[in-house]
Tab-separated table of C-alpha atoms and ligand atoms in Angstrom:
chain	number	residue	atom	x	y	z
A	1	MET	CA	95.983	50.227	73.685
A	2	SER	CA	94.628	51.857	76.424
A	3	ALA	CA	95.188	48.469	78.320
A	4	GLN	CA	98.795	48.527	77.757
A	5	VAL	CA	99.357	51.935	78.899
A	6	LYS	CA	97.360	50.736	82.024
A	7	GLU	CA	99.482	47.712	82.530
A	8	GLN	CA	102.719	49.437	81.877
A	9	VAL	CA	101.592	52.250	84.630
A	10	ALA	CA	100.672	49.381	87.193
A	11	LYS	CA	103.814	48.015	86.500
A	12	GLU	CA	105.954	51.217	87.144
A	13	ASN	CA	103.578	51.626	90.209
A	14	LYS	CA	104.813	48.594	92.038
A	15	GLU	CA	108.325	50.359	92.450
A	16	LEU	CA	106.147	52.711	94.030
A	17	LEU	CA	104.176	50.455	96.431
A	18	ALA	CA	107.401	48.756	97.049
A	19	LYS	CA	108.937	52.171	98.690
A	20	GLY	CA	105.482	52.169	100.796
A	21	ILE	CA	103.892	55.203	98.503
A	22	THR	CA	100.512	54.857	96.977
A	23	PRO	CA	99.608	57.170	94.494
A	24	GLY	CA	95.981	59.156	95.180
A	25	LEU	CA	94.003	60.843	93.300
A	26	ALA	CA	91.128	62.873	94.317
A	27	VAL	CA	88.129	63.129	91.988
A	28	ILE	CA	85.722	65.959	92.704
A	29	LEU	CA	82.466	65.901	91.000
A	30	VAL	CA	79.631	68.424	91.467
A	31	GLY	CA	76.469	68.003	90.459
A	32	ASN	CA	74.558	65.357	89.005
A	33	ASP	CA	75.427	65.290	85.146
A	34	PRO	CA	75.106	61.533	83.987
A	35	ALA	CA	77.858	61.633	81.505
A	36	SER	CA	80.060	63.126	84.309
A	37	ARG	CA	79.096	60.455	86.663
A	38	VAL	CA	79.987	57.507	84.024
A	39	TYR	CA	83.617	59.353	83.262
A	40	VAL	CA	84.390	59.637	86.813
A	41	ASN	CA	83.542	55.772	87.618
A	42	ASN	CA	85.653	54.656	84.741
A	43	LYS	CA	88.485	56.882	86.554
A	44	LYS	CA	87.833	55.370	89.651
A	45	LYS	CA	88.031	51.800	88.256
A	46	ALA	CA	91.351	52.685	85.966
A	47	CYS	CA	92.888	53.641	89.467
A	48	GLU	CA	91.936	50.367	91.118
A	49	PHE	CA	93.538	48.660	88.026
A	50	VAL	CA	96.829	50.427	88.421
A	51	GLY	CA	96.606	50.063	92.091
A	52	PHE	CA	96.072	53.643	92.822
A	53	LYS	CA	94.136	54.814	95.494
A	54	SER	CA	91.253	57.118	94.728
A	55	GLU	CA	89.036	59.139	96.756
A	56	GLU	CA	85.903	60.614	95.218
A	57	PHE	CA	84.117	63.771	96.504
A	58	ALA	CA	80.380	63.961	95.293
A	59	LEU	CA	79.110	67.216	96.052
A	60	PRO	CA	75.449	68.394	95.533
A	61	ALA	CA	75.007	71.039	92.831
A	62	THR	CA	73.853	73.300	95.583
A	63	THR	CA	77.784	73.500	96.686
A	64	THR	CA	79.081	77.185	97.007
A	65	GLN	CA	82.388	78.497	95.275
A	66	GLU	CA	83.588	78.958	98.493
A	67	GLU	CA	83.037	75.147	99.903
A	68	LEU	CA	84.604	73.745	96.457
A	69	LEU	CA	87.538	76.224	96.588
A	70	SER	CA	87.854	74.845	100.704
A	71	LEU	CA	87.740	71.301	99.363
A	72	VAL	CA	90.540	71.884	96.766
A	73	GLU	CA	92.609	73.649	99.217
A	74	GLU	CA	92.676	70.999	101.796
A	75	LEU	CA	93.489	68.622	99.058
A	76	ASN	CA	96.481	70.630	98.124
A	77	GLU	CA	98.091	70.357	101.638
A	78	ARG	CA	96.883	66.605	101.854
A	79	ARG	CA	100.372	64.390	101.532
A	80	ASP	CA	98.460	61.024	100.460
A	81	ILE	CA	96.743	62.701	97.466
A	82	ASN	CA	98.902	62.964	94.592
A	83	GLY	CA	96.728	64.377	91.764
A	84	ILE	CA	93.680	66.542	92.101
A	85	LEU	CA	90.867	66.530	89.084
A	86	CYS	CA	87.550	68.269	88.995
A	87	GLN	CA	85.092	67.120	86.391
A	88	LEU	CA	84.018	69.491	84.001
A	89	PRO	CA	81.699	71.055	83.415
A	90	LEU	CA	80.195	72.483	86.728
A	91	PRO	CA	77.010	73.440	87.486
A	92	LYS	CA	76.105	76.971	86.238
A	93	GLY	CA	77.018	79.578	89.035
A	94	LEU	CA	80.278	78.005	89.450
A	95	ASP	CA	83.550	78.952	88.576
A	96	GLU	CA	85.685	76.729	86.442
A	97	ASN	CA	88.611	78.936	85.795
A	98	ALA	CA	88.790	79.568	89.437
A	99	VAL	CA	88.607	75.793	90.545
A	100	ILE	CA	91.223	75.220	87.700
A	101	GLU	CA	93.441	77.784	89.102
A	102	ALA	CA	93.031	76.736	92.774
A	103	ILE	CA	94.346	73.289	92.238
A	104	SER	CA	97.976	72.804	92.850
A	105	PRO	CA	99.953	72.761	89.595
A	106	LEU	CA	101.986	70.011	90.901
A	107	LYS	CA	98.911	68.283	91.450
A	108	ASP	CA	97.199	69.405	88.530
A	109	VAL	CA	96.915	66.269	86.683
A	110	ASP	CA	94.651	67.255	83.908
A	111	ALA	CA	97.302	69.912	82.724
A	112	PHE	CA	94.383	72.662	83.157
A	113	HIS	CA	96.001	74.928	85.093
A	114	LYS	CA	97.425	78.273	83.367
A	115	GLN	CA	100.923	77.506	84.649
A	116	ASN	CA	100.909	73.836	82.988
A	117	VAL	CA	98.926	75.376	79.849
A	118	GLY	CA	102.035	78.105	79.576
A	119	ARG	CA	104.248	75.410	80.037
A	120	ILE	CA	102.882	73.068	77.297
A	121	MET	CA	103.086	75.942	74.751
A	122	ILE	CA	106.863	76.274	75.459
A	123	GLY	CA	107.081	72.611	75.432
A	124	ASP	CA	108.364	72.388	78.874
A	125	TYR	CA	106.090	70.628	80.787
A	126	ASP	CA	105.512	67.988	83.327
A	127	PHE	CA	101.762	67.090	82.396
A	128	LEU	CA	100.193	67.128	78.905
A	129	PRO	CA	96.125	67.156	78.920
A	130	CYS	CA	95.120	63.754	78.918
A	131	THR	CA	92.731	63.481	76.048
A	132	PRO	CA	95.077	65.367	73.233
A	133	ALA	CA	98.128	63.653	74.948
A	134	GLY	CA	96.199	60.229	74.747
A	135	ILE	CA	95.519	61.028	70.918
A	136	MET	CA	99.155	61.708	70.355
A	137	GLU	CA	99.956	58.438	72.008
A	138	MET	CA	97.662	56.580	69.517
A	139	LEU	CA	99.077	58.276	66.501
A	140	ARG	CA	102.721	56.947	67.594
A	141	ALA	CA	101.409	53.629	68.234
A	142	TYR	CA	100.477	53.477	64.679
A	143	ASP	CA	103.453	55.291	63.200
A	144	ILE	CA	101.238	58.143	62.265
A	145	ASP	CA	103.755	60.797	62.096
A	146	ALA	CA	102.176	64.471	62.011
A	147	ASP	CA	105.647	66.089	60.548
A	148	GLY	CA	104.738	68.277	57.529
A	149	LYS	CA	101.024	67.082	57.687
A	150	ASN	CA	97.794	69.381	57.548
A	151	CYS	CA	96.325	68.786	60.745
A	152	VAL	CA	93.018	69.859	61.348
A	153	VAL	CA	91.520	70.461	64.861
A	154	ILE	CA	87.754	71.185	64.934
A	155	GLY	CA	86.976	72.674	68.085
A	156	ARG	CA	88.784	75.298	70.240
A	157	SER	CA	88.349	74.276	73.923
A	158	ASN	CA	91.011	74.656	76.361
A	159	ILE	CA	90.566	70.909	76.976
A	160	VAL	CA	90.819	69.481	73.930
A	161	GLY	CA	90.978	72.010	70.679
A	162	LYS	CA	93.735	74.384	71.990
A	163	PRO	CA	96.221	71.500	73.388
A	164	MET	CA	95.653	69.280	70.504
A	165	GLY	CA	96.658	71.861	68.004
A	166	MET	CA	99.612	72.593	70.185
A	167	LEU	CA	100.869	69.239	70.722
A	168	LEU	CA	100.297	68.318	66.570
A	169	LEU	CA	102.455	71.810	65.959
A	170	HIS	CA	105.280	70.209	68.269
A	171	GLU	CA	105.384	67.596	65.919
A	172	ASN	CA	105.875	69.774	63.395
A	173	GLY	CA	102.106	69.569	61.986
A	174	THR	CA	100.633	72.338	59.785
A	175	VAL	CA	97.678	72.925	61.892
A	176	THR	CA	94.624	74.740	61.567
A	177	ILE	CA	92.142	75.052	64.149
A	178	CYS	CA	88.387	75.688	63.078
A	179	HIS	CA	85.587	76.569	65.195
A	180	SER	CA	81.718	78.009	65.072
A	181	HIS	CA	82.844	81.045	63.260
A	182	THR	CA	85.465	79.325	60.319
A	183	LYS	CA	84.019	80.152	56.904
A	184	ASN	CA	84.166	77.235	54.336
A	185	LEU	CA	84.619	74.486	56.976
A	186	SER	CA	84.661	71.468	54.537
A	187	GLU	CA	87.280	73.070	52.018
A	188	ILE	CA	89.651	73.283	55.253
A	189	THR	CA	88.513	69.815	56.580
A	190	SER	CA	88.754	67.985	52.898
A	191	LYS	CA	92.530	68.843	52.752
A	192	ALA	CA	93.096	67.385	56.285
A	193	ASP	CA	95.824	64.558	56.212
A	194	ILE	CA	94.986	64.132	60.274
A	195	LEU	CA	91.610	65.419	61.228
A	196	VAL	CA	90.326	65.712	64.947
A	197	ALA	CA	86.801	66.575	65.471
A	198	ALA	CA	85.890	67.926	68.808
A	199	ILE	CA	82.938	69.799	68.372
A	200	GLY	CA	80.165	67.957	70.725
A	201	LYS	CA	77.589	67.618	67.491
A	202	ALA	CA	76.697	64.105	66.495
A	203	LYS	CA	77.685	63.079	63.458
A	204	PHE	CA	78.412	66.355	62.517
A	205	VAL	CA	81.612	65.209	60.179
A	206	THR	CA	80.665	63.634	56.972
A	207	ALA	CA	82.124	61.799	54.274
A	208	ASP	CA	82.369	64.570	51.744
A	209	MET	CA	84.357	66.728	54.466
A	210	VAL	CA	86.925	64.005	54.525
A	211	LYS	CA	89.916	63.291	52.220
A	212	ASP	CA	90.681	59.958	51.140
A	213	GLY	CA	92.751	58.015	53.492
A	214	ALA	CA	92.983	60.724	55.925
A	215	VAL	CA	93.326	59.707	59.384
A	216	VAL	CA	90.061	60.493	61.518
A	217	ILE	CA	90.043	61.228	65.053
A	218	ASP	CA	86.871	61.428	66.892
A	219	VAL	CA	86.483	62.875	70.120
A	220	GLY	CA	83.116	63.446	70.338
A	221	MET	CA	80.581	61.448	72.805
A	222	ASN	CA	77.148	62.232	71.560
A	223	ARG	CA	73.693	60.624	71.609
A	224	ASP	CA	72.000	60.258	68.603
A	225	GLU	CA	68.524	60.557	67.248
A	226	ASN	CA	68.073	57.064	69.014
A	227	GLY	CA	69.753	57.694	71.823
A	228	LYS	CA	72.399	55.556	70.742
A	229	LEU	CA	76.479	56.786	71.916
A	230	CYS	CA	77.799	58.612	68.568
A	231	GLY	CA	81.079	60.451	68.066
A	232	ASP	CA	81.154	63.828	66.154
A	233	VAL	CA	82.115	61.765	63.008
A	234	ASP	CA	79.545	59.703	60.675
A	235	PHE	CA	81.520	56.530	61.488
A	236	GLU	CA	79.589	54.443	59.229
A	237	ASN	CA	80.134	56.573	55.774
A	238	VAL	CA	83.387	58.245	56.857
A	239	LYS	CA	85.149	54.852	57.749
A	240	GLU	CA	85.135	53.789	54.307
A	241	LYS	CA	87.339	56.965	52.806
A	242	CYS	CA	89.749	57.209	55.766
A	243	SER	CA	92.753	55.043	56.403
A	244	TYR	CA	92.277	54.939	60.512
A	245	ILE	CA	89.402	56.204	62.293
A	246	THR	CA	88.665	56.150	66.032
A	247	PRO	CA	85.160	54.367	67.001
A	248	VAL	CA	82.844	56.080	69.766
A	249	PRO	CA	82.770	55.035	72.220
A	250	GLY	CA	86.199	53.007	72.827
A	251	GLY	CA	88.570	55.033	71.043
A	252	VAL	CA	89.719	58.110	72.508
A	253	GLY	CA	88.029	57.893	75.653
A	254	PRO	CA	90.004	55.181	76.994
A	255	MET	CA	93.030	56.622	76.252
A	256	THR	CA	92.154	59.671	78.074
A	257	ILE	CA	91.879	57.767	81.365
A	258	ALA	CA	94.951	55.880	80.474
A	259	THR	CA	96.893	59.080	80.241
A	260	LEU	CA	95.284	60.327	83.511
A	261	MET	CA	96.945	57.156	85.136
A	262	LYS	CA	100.335	58.138	83.506
A	263	ASN	CA	99.690	61.421	85.113
A	264	THR	CA	98.615	60.536	88.294
A	265	LEU	CA	102.080	58.481	88.587
A	266	LYS	CA	104.333	61.303	87.316
A	267	ALA	CA	102.519	63.271	89.787
A	268	ALA	CA	103.415	60.869	92.777
A	269	LYS	CA	106.989	60.404	91.885
A	270	LEU	CA	107.634	63.747	91.691
A	271	GLN	CA	106.351	64.846	94.848
A	272	ASN	CA	107.987	62.214	96.076
A	273	ASN	CA	111.637	63.097	94.141
A	274	LEU	CA	111.432	60.278	92.510
B	1	GUN	N1	85.603	66.971	81.082
B	1	GUN	C1	85.709	66.405	80.010
B	1	GUN	N2	87.075	66.520	79.615
B	1	GUN	C2	87.393	66.305	80.787
B	1	GUN	C3	88.564	65.974	81.249
B	1	GUN	O1	89.857	65.386	80.761
B	1	GUN	N3	88.915	66.034	82.619
B	1	GUN	C4	88.291	66.967	83.473
B	1	GUN	N4	88.643	67.162	84.668
B	1	GUN	N5	86.938	67.293	83.237
B	1	GUN	C5	86.467	66.737	81.759
């Protein structure tokens, strides 16, 4: 499915290329988090696939807030850069919110800027955050309608949990967002028709927490006790109980990147009045 989305972006991009416009994505990576390095490499690869220019700014963990903000300012001004993303998390001592706020809302292809977050809240937006939007695209492709369903999101991050809840609400889901202070978590999750796990804990969601026939979306990217990549869901046991489940790796992650390509194409079109 992610390949289909990227192919569609590549096809639409040909029209821009024919007009002499090459969409440009700036990717900022600060420090040396190995997982972030993998994500950034995958984003660059996707740009190559669809025919965008990507420019990487790999900065040392010792980068100061001022240096980072001045790079963002420079990229805001550049005509050949249509999208700017700063891979999160940032090393300790750097202020993520200030960096997100410094990115021009028109180039904010992650849709993390408060102006874009506000627009999503009222349903009048140009960009949707990549992970929740990629998940909605998967649901649509499988004809899974959130309308009137019990939708439970575990996790309340600004990147996934909160916007995920909002997008499910836009589709008329009855949304519950659970988090570390939630009481009787299993009681709530076991009523979910659509369950989204975005907690960051290996195999946290076990079969007893899942309703028969539920749709289970796993946003987690963790290492299990043997160092093997795994999600927030105990896939082997939960898959016997649910109707649909996304694997890790190879599920939500590739859809996130495909959505980033869609957003970058849209940014390039908007900035060129197309
Ligand atoms: N870190 C985890 N997910 C994301 C994402 O979608 N965008 C950025 N910039 N950083 C992330």
